[in-house]
Amino acid sequence: IFVFASSFLQMGLFLFFEKWLFMSYSGVDFLLNSALLQGLFLLPYLFMLSPAANFSNIYPKEKVIAWSSLAIAITMISIATCYSLGYQSIAFWQVLILASAFAINSPAKYGVLKEMYGNQYLTYANAYLQGIAVFAIVCVSLLMMGISLDSESYFQLKYFPWLFVGMGIIGTIAT
């Protein structure tokens, strides 16, 4: 459940902001903001590689996962609140905090996988984990394709941050 929820949340939020950028900007402004969004999601993984691994080695992996999951849920609540109140730019920049929490979470998640299954079954466990993640990405991609710009539709863009808050809370509880 945790793997599905976190993968759904991370890819869903990326697609959500891409859709928001597409509706808000055009031309070069869209391309620059889209590149910035990709950087906000990816750079924490690069810059926090060593510190995140250290957290997982120094502290119990379960606690690292629990605290980073809590940070993910709290940040998602903040992003959804800012977006709903009309502060989309502030919500956009909070993606950096969210991605940092995911970057801390990731090494601990794989460390727990190794502790649970050992070296002998690690490949199978990792394949299963990746399968769940891909399934979550496909689910959220299909869901995001249904977003409507029509104000009468139930699939309006403004409701999706709260769906991701729910997934963040489910992911936190599942840890």
Short mmCIF file of C-alpha atoms in Angstrom, two decimals:
data_model
loop_
_atom_site.label_atom_id
_atom_site.label_comp_id
_atom_site.label_asym_id
_atom_site.label_seq_id
_atom_site.Cartn_x
_atom_site.Cartn_y
_atom_site.Cartn_z
CA ILE A 1 0.00 0.00 0.00
CA PHE A 2 2.83 2.38 0.92
CA VAL A 3 4.65 1.86 -2.39
CA PHE A 4 1.47 2.34 -4.42
CA ALA A 5 0.46 5.48 -2.49
CA SER A 6 3.87 7.13 -2.66
CA SER A 7 4.35 6.36 -6.38
CA PHE A 8 0.80 7.54 -7.15
CA LEU A 9 1.40 10.74 -5.19
CA GLN A 10 4.78 11.57 -6.67
CA MET A 11 3.86 11.01 -10.32
CA GLY A 12 0.38 12.45 -9.84
CA LEU A 13 1.70 15.67 -8.39
CA PHE A 14 4.20 15.99 -11.23
CA LEU A 15 1.46 15.48 -13.84
CA PHE A 16 -0.83 17.86 -11.94
CA PHE A 17 1.71 20.68 -12.02
CA GLU A 18 2.56 19.96 -15.66
CA LYS A 19 -1.14 20.36 -16.47
CA TRP A 20 -1.31 23.56 -14.41
CA LEU A 21 1.76 24.95 -16.21
CA PHE A 22 0.24 24.01 -19.57
CA MET A 23 -2.95 25.93 -18.70
CA SER A 24 -1.07 28.91 -17.22
CA TYR A 25 1.84 29.46 -19.61
CA SER A 26 2.67 29.05 -23.26
CA GLY A 27 5.73 29.04 -25.46
CA VAL A 28 9.10 29.65 -23.86
CA ASP A 29 7.56 30.41 -20.44
CA PHE A 30 5.95 26.98 -20.41
CA LEU A 31 9.18 25.25 -21.44
CA LEU A 32 11.24 27.07 -18.79
CA ASN A 33 8.72 26.40 -16.02
CA SER A 34 8.39 22.77 -17.09
CA ALA A 35 12.18 22.35 -16.92
CA LEU A 36 12.14 24.02 -13.50
CA LEU A 37 9.45 21.59 -12.32
CA GLN A 38 11.53 18.64 -13.46
CA GLY A 39 14.50 20.08 -11.60
CA LEU A 40 12.44 20.54 -8.44
CA PHE A 41 11.53 16.86 -8.55
CA LEU A 42 14.92 15.43 -9.55
CA LEU A 43 17.60 17.62 -7.94
CA PRO A 44 16.85 16.60 -4.34
CA TYR A 45 17.58 12.99 -5.30
CA LEU A 46 20.99 14.02 -6.64
CA PHE A 47 21.99 16.42 -3.87
CA MET A 48 20.62 14.35 -0.99
CA LEU A 49 22.00 10.99 -2.10
CA SER A 50 24.72 10.87 0.53
CA PRO A 51 22.79 12.50 3.42
CA ALA A 52 19.75 10.28 2.76
CA ALA A 53 21.91 7.16 2.81
CA ASN A 54 23.49 8.39 6.06
CA PHE A 55 20.05 8.81 7.66
CA SER A 56 19.24 5.23 6.75
CA ASN A 57 22.50 3.96 8.21
CA ILE A 58 22.47 6.02 11.42
CA TYR A 59 18.79 5.82 12.37
CA PRO A 60 16.40 2.86 12.24
CA LYS A 61 15.06 2.63 8.69
CA GLU A 62 11.49 2.26 9.91
CA LYS A 63 11.74 5.61 11.72
CA VAL A 64 13.30 7.30 8.69
CA ILE A 65 10.42 6.02 6.57
CA ALA A 66 7.82 7.05 9.15
CA TRP A 67 9.19 10.58 9.65
CA SER A 68 9.75 11.21 5.95
CA SER A 69 6.24 9.91 5.20
CA LEU A 70 4.85 12.31 7.79
CA ALA A 71 6.80 15.14 6.14
CA ILE A 72 5.36 14.09 2.79
CA ALA A 73 1.78 14.15 4.14
CA ILE A 74 2.25 17.54 5.86
CA THR A 75 3.86 19.07 2.77
CA MET A 76 1.02 17.74 0.60
CA ILE A 77 -1.54 19.35 2.91
CA SER A 78 0.36 22.62 2.60
CA ILE A 79 0.58 22.33 -1.21
CA ALA A 80 -3.14 21.56 -1.52
CA THR A 81 -4.08 24.41 0.83
CA CYS A 82 -1.89 26.93 -0.99
CA TYR A 83 -3.22 25.82 -4.36
CA SER A 84 -6.85 25.96 -3.19
CA LEU A 85 -6.39 29.45 -1.74
CA GLY A 86 -4.96 30.75 -5.01
CA TYR A 87 -1.26 30.69 -4.09
CA GLN A 88 -0.26 28.34 -6.89
CA SER A 89 3.30 29.68 -7.12
CA ILE A 90 3.95 28.93 -3.44
CA ALA A 91 2.49 25.45 -3.91
CA PHE A 92 4.73 24.99 -6.95
CA TRP A 93 7.90 25.80 -4.98
CA GLN A 94 6.91 23.48 -2.13
CA VAL A 95 7.50 20.61 -4.54
CA LEU A 96 11.18 20.99 -3.62
CA ILE A 97 10.39 20.17 0.03
CA LEU A 98 8.21 17.24 -1.02
CA ALA A 99 10.87 15.83 -3.33
CA SER A 100 13.45 16.17 -0.53
CA ALA A 101 11.26 14.08 1.77
CA PHE A 102 10.89 11.47 -0.99
CA ALA A 103 14.68 11.51 -1.49
CA ILE A 104 15.21 10.75 2.22
CA ASN A 105 12.52 8.08 2.14
CA SER A 106 13.88 6.15 -0.83
CA PRO A 107 17.15 4.65 0.55
CA ALA A 108 15.40 3.62 3.76
CA LYS A 109 12.66 1.91 1.76
CA TYR A 110 15.18 -0.17 -0.16
CA GLY A 111 17.15 -0.85 3.02
CA VAL A 112 14.05 -2.28 4.68
CA LEU A 113 13.46 -4.39 1.60
CA LYS A 114 16.91 -5.94 1.99
CA GLU A 115 16.36 -6.56 5.72
CA MET A 116 13.00 -8.19 5.06
CA TYR A 117 14.01 -10.47 2.19
CA GLY A 118 17.79 -10.83 2.52
CA ASN A 119 20.21 -11.02 -0.37
CA GLN A 120 18.76 -14.24 -1.74
CA TYR A 121 15.29 -12.84 -2.51
CA LEU A 122 16.20 -9.17 -2.90
CA THR A 123 15.88 -9.23 -6.69
CA TYR A 124 12.38 -10.70 -6.53
CA ALA A 125 11.29 -8.27 -3.83
CA ASN A 126 12.66 -5.32 -5.78
CA ALA A 127 10.92 -6.49 -8.97
CA TYR A 128 7.64 -6.78 -7.06
CA LEU A 129 8.15 -3.30 -5.57
CA GLN A 130 8.88 -1.82 -9.00
CA GLY A 131 5.82 -3.55 -10.46
CA ILE A 132 3.60 -1.93 -7.85
CA ALA A 133 5.21 1.46 -8.54
CA VAL A 134 4.67 1.14 -12.29
CA PHE A 135 1.05 0.10 -11.72
CA ALA A 136 0.50 3.21 -9.56
CA ILE A 137 2.08 5.42 -12.22
CA VAL A 138 -0.18 3.94 -14.90
CA CYS A 139 -3.26 4.42 -12.68
CA VAL A 140 -2.52 8.08 -11.94
CA SER A 141 -1.61 8.75 -15.58
CA LEU A 142 -4.97 7.40 -16.72
CA LEU A 143 -6.74 9.39 -14.02
CA MET A 144 -4.96 12.62 -14.95
CA MET A 145 -5.95 12.14 -18.60
CA GLY A 146 -9.55 12.62 -17.45
CA ILE A 147 -8.97 16.11 -16.07
CA SER A 148 -11.45 18.54 -17.48
CA LEU A 149 -11.26 22.30 -17.78
CA ASP A 150 -15.06 22.44 -17.69
CA SER A 151 -16.30 23.99 -14.44
CA GLU A 152 -19.26 21.58 -14.41
CA SER A 153 -17.08 18.46 -14.36
CA TYR A 154 -16.21 16.48 -11.23
CA PHE A 155 -12.70 15.95 -12.64
CA GLN A 156 -11.55 19.54 -12.29
CA LEU A 157 -7.89 20.27 -11.73
CA LYS A 158 -8.54 22.07 -8.43
CA TYR A 159 -9.70 18.87 -6.68
CA PHE A 160 -6.65 16.76 -7.46
CA PRO A 161 -4.29 18.15 -4.77
CA TRP A 162 -6.72 16.89 -2.16
CA LEU A 163 -6.72 13.44 -3.76
CA PHE A 164 -2.93 13.49 -3.39
CA VAL A 165 -3.27 14.57 0.26
CA GLY A 166 -5.39 11.47 0.79
CA MET A 167 -2.75 9.30 -0.85
CA GLY A 168 -0.06 10.92 1.30
CA ILE A 169 -2.05 10.16 4.44
CA ILE A 170 -2.66 6.57 3.30
CA GLY A 171 1.07 6.20 2.64
CA THR A 172 1.90 7.58 6.09
CA ILE A 173 -0.55 5.25 7.82
CA ALA A 174 0.71 2.28 5.80
CA THR A 175 4.27 2.78 7.08
#
